Each structure stands twice: as C-alpha cells, then as structure tokens.
C-alpha cells in the first residue's frame, strides 16, 4: 500500500509542470488541504521544487530530478517486485541481501552509499545526489554456467538505456563490468550471488549498478578523477528516475534471452571498447601485458600475451587495465 507521501508524489508525477489545486489532491487521497500543505513542506525539504500559484494550487516543476518510487514506476514497462528508495544506505547490494526472500525484480535504490562496493573488494564512490545506486534481486532458473551473462547483459542494458536517453554519448563496455564514455568510467556493475552447491543453481542473484550522472559536488576525488566521468554536465529533467527505469526495462528484456544462443555475447562484443587494445591483465599480484584479440560467445576475453602465449579469460578474479593507444 502506498503511503500518503507516495500518493502525493504520484499525483504530482502525473501532473508535472501543471497547476493542481490542493483541494483536488486532498480529495483524491482523502486528507485535509492543510495536511496536503504539510506534505508539500516535507517534499520541498527533501529537494522537490514545488511552487504555489496563489488561488490556483501547486506546480510540481517539470525540472524536478529527485529519485522516487513513483517517479521510477512512471517509466517502467513491466511489473517489478517492491521498489525501495532511500536517501542514504551503506550499500544497496548489502541491504538487498537482507530482503532476498522477496519477489524477483525487487529493487533498492539510493541517492548515496556510505560503503558502495565494487568488484574484487574495491569500493565504489557513491556521493550524494549526483549519481544513482541501485540493486535488483533476481532468481534465475538457469544453471550457474550462465552467470557471466548476468553481468554482461546488464552492461549492455546500461549502454542501451544511455543511448535511448542521451544523444551521441556512445557508451562502451570495458570488460567485464565497466561502462565508459570517452574512455572514462561512468558506471560500474557488481553481481553477487548465493547458489546451491548441491544442484548448481542460484538461490538468488543481486545485480548492483552505480551510475555517475552528474559531476560530484567538488569534483571526483583525486584517486579517481583521471579515470571517472559522468553522463552530463547539464541539469536534466527527471533523469534519475528515468535512467533507473530504462536500465531495468532493458535488463528485464535482455535477461529473458540469457541461455538462448549467442545473442547477449554478440551485443556485448559490439559494445566492447577493448578488442584490438593492448591491456595489462591483473590477477591478484600478477600483471601481464597482452593484446585483446576477441570476445567469445561466453563473453570471455581472448588475448595473446606479449610472450606469445594465448589466453582465454573468464572474469572471476581478473581485471584489465587498458593502455592508451600509442
Ligand atoms: C565496480 O565498479 O567494480 C562495480 C561497482 C558497482 C557499484 C554498485 S552501486 C549499487 C550497488 N551497491 C554497491 O555497493 N555496489 C553496487
């Protein structure tokens, strides 16, 4: 059941940019006009831009760009599980693990993460309000041999979503889980799973996606400022809700193709930025230089090491660093 605040946001979302009277809102929800006014104070304090037209009502400004359940739902083309939106969490992946009993496609979104997690034990910088950080719960019925595709299908989905919303950004995928624009990272994906050893099936999978939409206030920290970027410098209308929903729509649709032939791998390969590049392959302490020759139908990286040895890399414990073209 939606609470009163969610219902007010829903009414405003359906009337973006238009005047709507306090009386209509009050009647639709069954509360007093004074209560509406109080909720509007709360929404304003949460960052919504709502103006008052004397004698006419309220205007929920078209430009509002605040993440909300109702705002996300507006763009969704399928039935998700619950959608939770928080101002600040430790990590949306970790929080979703505590809700793993819920239905598939339950989603947790946050405006900020205190301990955003990246692959291989790294952290993911998740500052307040300039990015979106969200995790989705899925319960695959296919075997764990397809696990790589959970991440690679998501990477393709993020690129598709960016292409649908923005013109000409040309996002590319850096194997295996980074989305890059102009060779800088704008998004990372972390897939975590619990599976049953007995039957080689997943109990559940959590796919976490962090997207830098705007430049963080004060810029990116020194340690990532040369490698991180954002989708836009301009304030965009309702971009946060839109990007979360578009990624979910794309992912829901591609997810249904996992296990059906080479479709995901071919999309992934088309969006890869690493084929033909010189890279350093990093596995724990070991670093080896190689050239990327191809990506195969299991989304593995086919490389030739500088000493002539051939390699076929599954993501597991491996990451790569792409060298600048000479
Ligand atoms: C990486 O860059 O290695 C992966 C980054 C994944 C970040 C997302 S943000 C939402 C979700 N919650 C987390 O703690 N991490 C993922």
Short mmCIF file of C-alpha atoms and ligand atoms in Angstrom, two decimals:
data_model
loop_
_atom_site.label_atom_id
_atom_site.label_comp_id
_atom_site.label_asym_id
_atom_site.label_seq_id
_atom_site.Cartn_x
_atom_site.Cartn_y
_atom_site.Cartn_z
CA UNK A 1 0.00 0.00 0.00
CA UNK A 2 1.36 3.39 -0.99
CA UNK A 3 1.68 5.83 1.90
CA UNK A 4 0.28 9.35 1.72
CA UNK A 5 3.55 10.92 0.66
CA UNK A 6 3.96 8.40 -2.20
CA UNK A 7 0.39 9.10 -3.30
CA UNK A 8 1.07 12.83 -3.41
CA UNK A 9 4.25 12.26 -5.43
CA UNK A 10 2.27 10.02 -7.79
CA UNK A 11 -0.35 12.73 -8.35
CA UNK A 12 2.37 15.32 -8.93
CA UNK A 13 4.28 12.99 -11.28
CA UNK A 14 1.12 12.63 -13.38
CA UNK A 15 0.79 16.41 -13.46
CA UNK A 16 4.42 17.52 -13.91
CA UNK A 17 4.61 21.19 -14.84
CA UNK A 18 0.84 21.74 -14.45
CA UNK A 19 -1.10 23.58 -11.76
CA UNK A 20 -3.03 21.26 -9.50
CA UNK A 21 -5.17 22.51 -6.64
CA UNK A 22 -4.63 21.47 -3.05
CA UNK A 23 -8.31 20.59 -2.96
CA UNK A 24 -8.05 18.07 -5.79
CA UNK A 25 -5.04 16.43 -4.15
CA UNK A 26 -6.80 16.40 -0.77
CA UNK A 27 -9.98 14.84 -2.21
CA UNK A 28 -8.13 12.25 -4.24
CA UNK A 29 -6.25 11.00 -1.21
CA UNK A 30 -8.89 11.66 1.43
CA UNK A 31 -6.90 14.07 3.62
CA UNK A 32 -7.37 17.74 4.54
CA UNK A 33 -5.93 20.61 2.48
CA UNK A 34 -3.88 21.53 5.50
CA UNK A 35 -2.38 18.04 5.53
CA UNK A 36 -1.54 18.43 1.82
CA UNK A 37 0.23 21.68 2.62
CA UNK A 38 2.24 19.94 5.37
CA UNK A 39 3.30 17.15 3.00
CA UNK A 40 4.36 19.74 0.46
CA UNK A 41 6.64 21.31 3.08
CA UNK A 42 8.17 17.86 3.62
CA UNK A 43 8.64 17.28 -0.11
CA UNK A 44 10.23 20.70 -0.51
CA UNK A 45 12.64 19.95 2.34
CA UNK A 46 13.56 16.73 0.50
CA UNK A 47 14.63 18.67 -2.57
CA UNK A 48 11.47 18.81 -4.70
CA UNK A 49 10.81 22.09 -6.45
CA UNK A 50 7.09 22.83 -5.91
CA UNK A 51 5.77 26.34 -6.33
CA UNK A 52 2.44 27.81 -5.27
CA UNK A 53 0.19 29.78 -7.63
CA UNK A 54 -1.97 31.98 -5.45
CA UNK A 55 -5.62 30.90 -5.57
CA UNK A 56 -4.89 28.10 -8.06
CA UNK A 57 -2.74 25.45 -6.46
CA UNK A 58 0.69 23.87 -6.70
CA UNK A 59 3.08 23.31 -9.57
CA UNK A 60 5.45 20.36 -9.40
CA UNK A 61 8.18 21.80 -11.61
CA UNK A 62 8.98 19.89 -14.79
CA UNK A 63 12.69 20.13 -13.97
CA UNK A 64 12.40 18.09 -10.73
CA UNK A 65 15.09 15.44 -10.62
CA UNK A 66 14.51 13.56 -7.37
CA UNK A 67 14.64 9.78 -7.19
CA UNK A 68 11.33 8.24 -6.05
CA UNK A 69 9.41 5.01 -6.33
CA UNK A 70 6.52 6.68 -8.13
CA UNK A 71 8.90 8.57 -10.41
CA UNK A 72 10.64 5.33 -11.44
CA UNK A 73 7.36 3.43 -11.89
CA UNK A 74 6.15 6.01 -14.36
CA UNK A 75 8.71 4.78 -16.93
CA UNK A 76 8.62 1.03 -16.23
CA UNK A 77 7.23 -1.34 -18.85
CA UNK A 78 7.00 -4.43 -16.62
CA UNK A 79 5.84 -5.40 -13.14
CA UNK A 80 8.75 -5.29 -10.69
CA UNK A 81 8.76 -6.51 -7.10
CA UNK A 82 8.85 -3.85 -4.40
CA UNK A 83 10.84 -0.71 -5.15
CA UNK A 84 12.55 0.89 -2.17
CA UNK A 85 14.16 4.31 -2.41
CA UNK A 86 16.49 5.55 0.34
CA UNK A 87 18.41 8.78 0.83
CA UNK A 88 21.47 7.02 2.17
CA UNK A 89 22.43 3.38 2.71
CA UNK A 90 25.65 1.55 3.39
CA UNK A 91 25.41 -0.48 0.16
CA UNK A 92 22.26 -1.25 -1.84
CA UNK A 93 23.65 -4.72 -2.62
CA UNK A 94 24.13 -5.50 1.07
CA UNK A 95 20.70 -4.16 2.00
CA UNK A 96 19.01 -6.16 -0.73
CA UNK A 97 20.64 -9.35 0.61
CA UNK A 98 18.56 -8.86 3.76
CA UNK A 99 15.45 -8.85 1.54
CA UNK A 100 16.43 -11.84 -0.58
CA UNK A 101 13.19 -13.62 0.36
CA UNK A 102 11.22 -11.01 -1.54
CA UNK A 103 9.98 -11.42 -5.10
CA UNK A 104 12.22 -11.27 -8.14
CA UNK A 105 12.84 -7.81 -9.54
CA UNK A 106 12.65 -6.21 -6.12
CA UNK A 107 14.78 -3.09 -6.39
CA UNK A 108 16.63 -0.96 -3.86
CA UNK A 109 17.77 2.50 -4.94
CA UNK A 110 19.77 5.06 -3.02
CA UNK A 111 20.84 8.65 -3.52
CA UNK A 112 24.07 7.98 -1.62
CA UNK A 113 26.07 5.00 -0.37
CA UNK A 114 28.46 5.15 2.55
CA UNK A 115 30.17 1.88 1.65
CA UNK A 116 29.47 1.36 -2.05
CA UNK A 117 31.18 -1.84 -3.12
CA UNK A 118 33.00 -2.55 -6.38
CA UNK A 119 34.43 -5.72 -7.89
CA UNK A 120 37.38 -7.53 -6.33
CA UNK A 121 36.92 -5.91 -2.92
CA UNK A 122 37.25 -2.37 -4.23
CA UNK A 123 34.98 0.47 -3.16
CA UNK A 124 32.62 2.38 -5.43
CA UNK A 125 32.48 6.12 -4.86
CA UNK A 126 28.79 6.92 -4.35
CA UNK A 127 28.37 10.58 -3.40
CA UNK A 128 25.06 12.20 -2.53
CA UNK A 129 22.58 13.12 -5.24
CA UNK A 130 24.94 13.20 -8.23
CA UNK A 131 24.56 9.53 -9.13
CA UNK A 132 22.09 6.69 -8.80
CA UNK A 133 22.98 3.49 -6.98
CA UNK A 134 20.59 0.59 -7.27
CA UNK A 135 20.40 -3.16 -6.92
CA UNK A 136 17.97 -5.65 -8.34
CA UNK A 137 17.08 -9.08 -6.98
CA UNK A 138 16.71 -11.90 -9.47
CA UNK A 139 16.12 -15.59 -9.06
CA UNK A 140 17.41 -17.32 -12.18
CA UNK A 141 16.14 -20.74 -13.09
CA UNK A 142 19.08 -21.34 -15.43
CA UNK A 143 22.28 -23.01 -14.28
CA UNK A 144 25.26 -21.13 -12.84
CA UNK A 145 27.25 -21.74 -16.03
CA UNK A 146 25.43 -18.67 -17.40
CA UNK A 147 26.50 -16.42 -14.51
CA UNK A 148 28.76 -14.17 -16.63
CA UNK A 149 25.75 -13.20 -18.73
CA UNK A 150 24.01 -11.73 -15.69
CA UNK A 151 26.68 -9.03 -15.63
CA UNK A 152 27.29 -8.71 -19.36
CA UNK A 153 23.55 -8.44 -20.15
CA UNK A 154 23.34 -5.72 -17.54
CA UNK A 155 26.30 -3.85 -19.09
CA UNK A 156 24.56 -3.94 -22.48
CA UNK A 157 21.33 -2.76 -20.81
CA UNK A 158 23.05 0.24 -19.27
CA UNK A 159 24.51 1.20 -22.68
CA UNK A 160 21.11 0.76 -24.35
CA UNK A 161 19.44 2.91 -21.67
CA UNK A 162 22.06 5.65 -22.05
CA UNK A 163 21.62 5.57 -25.85
CA UNK A 164 17.85 5.88 -25.52
CA UNK A 165 18.06 8.87 -23.17
CA UNK A 166 21.06 10.79 -24.48
CA UNK A 167 22.18 11.62 -27.98
CA UNK A 168 25.67 10.75 -29.12
CA UNK A 169 27.31 9.71 -25.84
CA UNK A 170 28.47 6.44 -27.43
CA UNK A 171 28.93 4.38 -24.25
CA UNK A 172 31.28 1.41 -24.48
CA UNK A 173 31.96 -1.55 -22.23
CA UNK A 174 35.32 -2.20 -20.65
CA UNK A 175 35.49 -5.91 -19.90
CA UNK A 176 33.75 -7.01 -17.92
CA UNK A 177 31.57 -4.63 -15.94
CA UNK A 178 32.53 -1.01 -16.54
CA UNK A 179 30.65 1.40 -18.79
CA UNK A 180 32.89 4.01 -20.32
CA UNK A 181 32.35 7.26 -22.16
CA UNK A 182 35.40 8.73 -23.87
CA UNK A 183 37.45 6.05 -22.11
CA UNK A 184 36.36 7.19 -18.64
CA UNK A 185 34.15 5.17 -16.31
CA UNK A 186 30.58 6.37 -15.79
CA UNK A 187 29.09 3.19 -14.40
CA UNK A 188 30.13 0.03 -12.58
CA UNK A 189 28.21 -3.19 -12.08
CA UNK A 190 28.66 -5.65 -9.22
CA UNK A 191 26.91 -9.02 -9.41
CA UNK A 192 26.75 -11.09 -6.25
CA UNK A 193 25.04 -14.45 -5.89
CA UNK A 194 24.16 -17.14 -3.46
CA UNK A 195 23.95 -20.56 -5.02
CA UNK A 196 23.32 -24.09 -4.01
CA UNK A 197 26.34 -26.34 -4.41
CA UNK A 198 24.07 -29.39 -4.46
CA UNK A 199 22.20 -28.56 -7.63
CA UNK A 200 24.44 -25.87 -9.19
CA UNK A 201 21.52 -23.44 -9.24
CA UNK A 202 21.23 -19.93 -7.89
CA UNK A 203 19.26 -19.21 -4.72
CA UNK A 204 19.32 -15.58 -5.75
CA UNK A 205 21.41 -13.02 -7.57
CA UNK A 206 21.86 -9.36 -6.79
CA UNK A 207 22.98 -7.10 -9.58
CA UNK A 208 24.13 -3.68 -8.36
CA UNK A 209 24.54 -0.74 -10.69
CA UNK A 210 26.15 2.60 -9.90
CA UNK A 211 25.89 5.40 -12.44
CA UNK A 212 27.59 8.78 -12.19
CA UNK A 213 25.01 11.13 -13.67
CA UNK A 214 26.48 14.49 -12.73
CA UNK A 215 29.93 15.56 -11.57
CA UNK A 216 30.05 15.16 -7.77
CA UNK A 217 29.97 18.42 -5.81
CA UNK A 218 33.60 19.42 -5.51
CA UNK A 219 34.59 17.03 -8.32
CA UNK A 220 35.72 13.39 -8.22
CA UNK A 221 38.32 12.54 -5.55
CA UNK A 222 41.97 12.73 -6.60
CA UNK A 223 42.44 8.96 -6.81
CA UNK A 224 39.73 8.54 -9.49
CA UNK A 225 39.48 11.90 -11.17
CA UNK A 226 41.57 10.90 -14.18
CA UNK A 227 39.51 7.75 -14.80
CA UNK A 228 35.95 8.67 -13.76
CA UNK A 229 33.35 10.68 -15.61
CA UNK A 230 29.63 11.45 -15.66
CA UNK A 231 26.78 11.29 -18.15
CA UNK A 232 26.15 15.01 -18.30
CA UNK A 233 27.26 18.40 -17.02
CA UNK A 234 23.83 19.96 -17.55
CA UNK A 235 20.90 19.60 -15.15
CA UNK A 236 18.49 17.19 -16.86
CA UNK A 237 14.77 16.90 -16.27
CA UNK A 238 13.83 13.79 -14.25
CA UNK A 239 16.96 11.96 -15.35
CA UNK A 240 17.47 9.88 -12.19
CA UNK A 241 14.09 8.13 -12.27
CA UNK A 242 14.36 7.75 -16.00
CA UNK A 243 17.77 6.12 -16.05
CA UNK A 244 16.91 3.64 -13.29
CA UNK A 245 13.68 2.64 -15.06
CA UNK A 246 15.23 2.45 -18.53
CA UNK A 247 18.06 0.24 -17.27
CA UNK A 248 15.53 -2.03 -15.54
CA UNK A 249 13.36 -2.22 -18.68
CA UNK A 250 16.35 -3.08 -20.86
CA UNK A 251 17.70 -5.59 -18.37
CA UNK A 252 14.34 -7.29 -17.89
CA UNK A 253 14.07 -7.75 -21.63
CA UNK A 254 17.67 -8.97 -22.19
CA UNK A 255 17.55 -11.19 -19.12
CA UNK A 256 14.89 -13.29 -20.82
CA UNK A 257 17.42 -14.00 -23.60
CA UNK A 258 20.12 -15.42 -21.32
CA UNK A 259 20.75 -19.03 -22.19
CA UNK A 260 19.27 -18.63 -25.66
CA UNK A 261 22.20 -18.83 -28.05
CA UNK A 262 24.85 -16.18 -28.55
CA UNK A 263 22.60 -13.11 -28.64
CA UNK A 264 23.87 -11.42 -25.44
CA UNK A 265 27.52 -12.15 -26.30
CA UNK A 266 27.16 -10.63 -29.76
CA UNK A 267 25.57 -7.44 -28.37
CA UNK A 268 28.24 -7.29 -25.69
CA UNK A 269 31.04 -7.72 -28.20
CA UNK A 270 29.62 -4.96 -30.42
CA UNK A 271 29.74 -2.56 -27.49
CA UNK A 272 33.18 -3.57 -26.24
CA UNK A 273 35.97 -1.00 -26.22
CA UNK A 274 38.77 -3.49 -25.64
CA UNK A 275 39.01 -5.53 -28.82
CA UNK A 276 42.33 -4.76 -30.53
CA UNK A 277 43.66 -2.91 -27.46
CA UNK A 278 46.83 -3.54 -25.51
CA UNK A 279 45.97 -4.30 -21.89
CA UNK A 280 47.50 -5.35 -18.62
CA UNK A 281 45.83 -8.47 -17.25
CA UNK A 282 45.74 -8.28 -13.46
CA UNK A 283 45.20 -11.40 -11.37
CA UNK A 284 45.98 -10.75 -7.70
CA UNK A 285 49.60 -9.59 -7.61
CA UNK A 286 50.36 -10.84 -11.12
CA UNK A 287 50.35 -8.42 -14.06
CA UNK A 288 50.88 -9.47 -17.67
CA UNK A 289 50.74 -7.44 -20.84
CA UNK A 290 48.59 -8.74 -23.65
CA UNK A 291 46.67 -7.77 -26.74
CA UNK A 292 42.90 -8.41 -26.83
CA UNK A 293 42.05 -10.38 -29.96
CA UNK A 294 38.36 -11.08 -29.44
CA UNK A 295 35.44 -11.74 -27.09
CA UNK A 296 33.97 -15.21 -27.47
CA UNK A 297 30.38 -16.43 -27.23
CA UNK A 298 30.72 -16.84 -23.46
CA UNK A 299 31.89 -13.21 -23.13
CA UNK A 300 35.43 -14.42 -22.35
CA UNK A 301 38.36 -12.32 -23.39
CA UNK A 302 40.64 -13.90 -25.97
CA UNK A 303 44.14 -12.48 -25.58
CA UNK A 304 47.68 -13.01 -26.80
CA UNK A 305 50.23 -12.30 -24.08
CA UNK A 306 53.37 -10.41 -25.05
CA UNK A 307 55.42 -13.61 -24.60
CA UNK A 308 53.31 -15.30 -27.31
CA UNK A 309 51.08 -17.37 -25.02
CA UNK A 310 47.36 -17.46 -25.80
CA UNK A 311 44.80 -16.74 -23.08
CA UNK A 312 41.05 -17.13 -22.65
CA UNK A 313 39.93 -15.11 -19.63
CA UNK A 314 36.77 -15.54 -17.57
CA UNK A 315 36.02 -12.57 -15.36
CA UNK A 316 36.35 -14.26 -11.90
CA UNK A 317 39.34 -12.78 -10.13
CA UNK A 318 40.70 -10.96 -13.16
CA UNK A 319 40.60 -7.32 -14.15
CA UNK A 320 42.25 -5.50 -17.01
CA UNK A 321 43.78 -2.09 -17.47
CA UNK A 322 43.53 -0.70 -20.98
CA UNK A 323 46.67 1.01 -22.27
CA UNK A 324 46.38 4.29 -24.11
CA UNK A 325 46.87 3.97 -27.86
CA UNK A 326 50.45 4.83 -28.82
C1 LIG B 1 32.76 -1.78 -9.90
O1 LIG B 1 32.99 -0.68 -10.40
O2 LIG B 1 33.68 -2.61 -9.68
C2 LIG B 1 31.35 -2.16 -9.57
C3 LIG B 1 30.63 -1.03 -8.90
C4 LIG B 1 29.20 -1.38 -8.53
C5 LIG B 1 28.55 -0.26 -7.75
C6 LIG B 1 27.11 -0.53 -7.46
S1 LIG B 1 26.32 0.87 -6.78
C7 LIG B 1 24.94 -0.07 -6.37
C8 LIG B 1 25.45 -1.39 -5.85
N1 LIG B 1 25.75 -1.33 -4.45
C9 LIG B 1 27.04 -1.48 -4.20
O3 LIG B 1 27.56 -1.45 -3.07
N2 LIG B 1 27.72 -1.63 -5.33
C10 LIG B 1 26.83 -1.64 -6.47
#
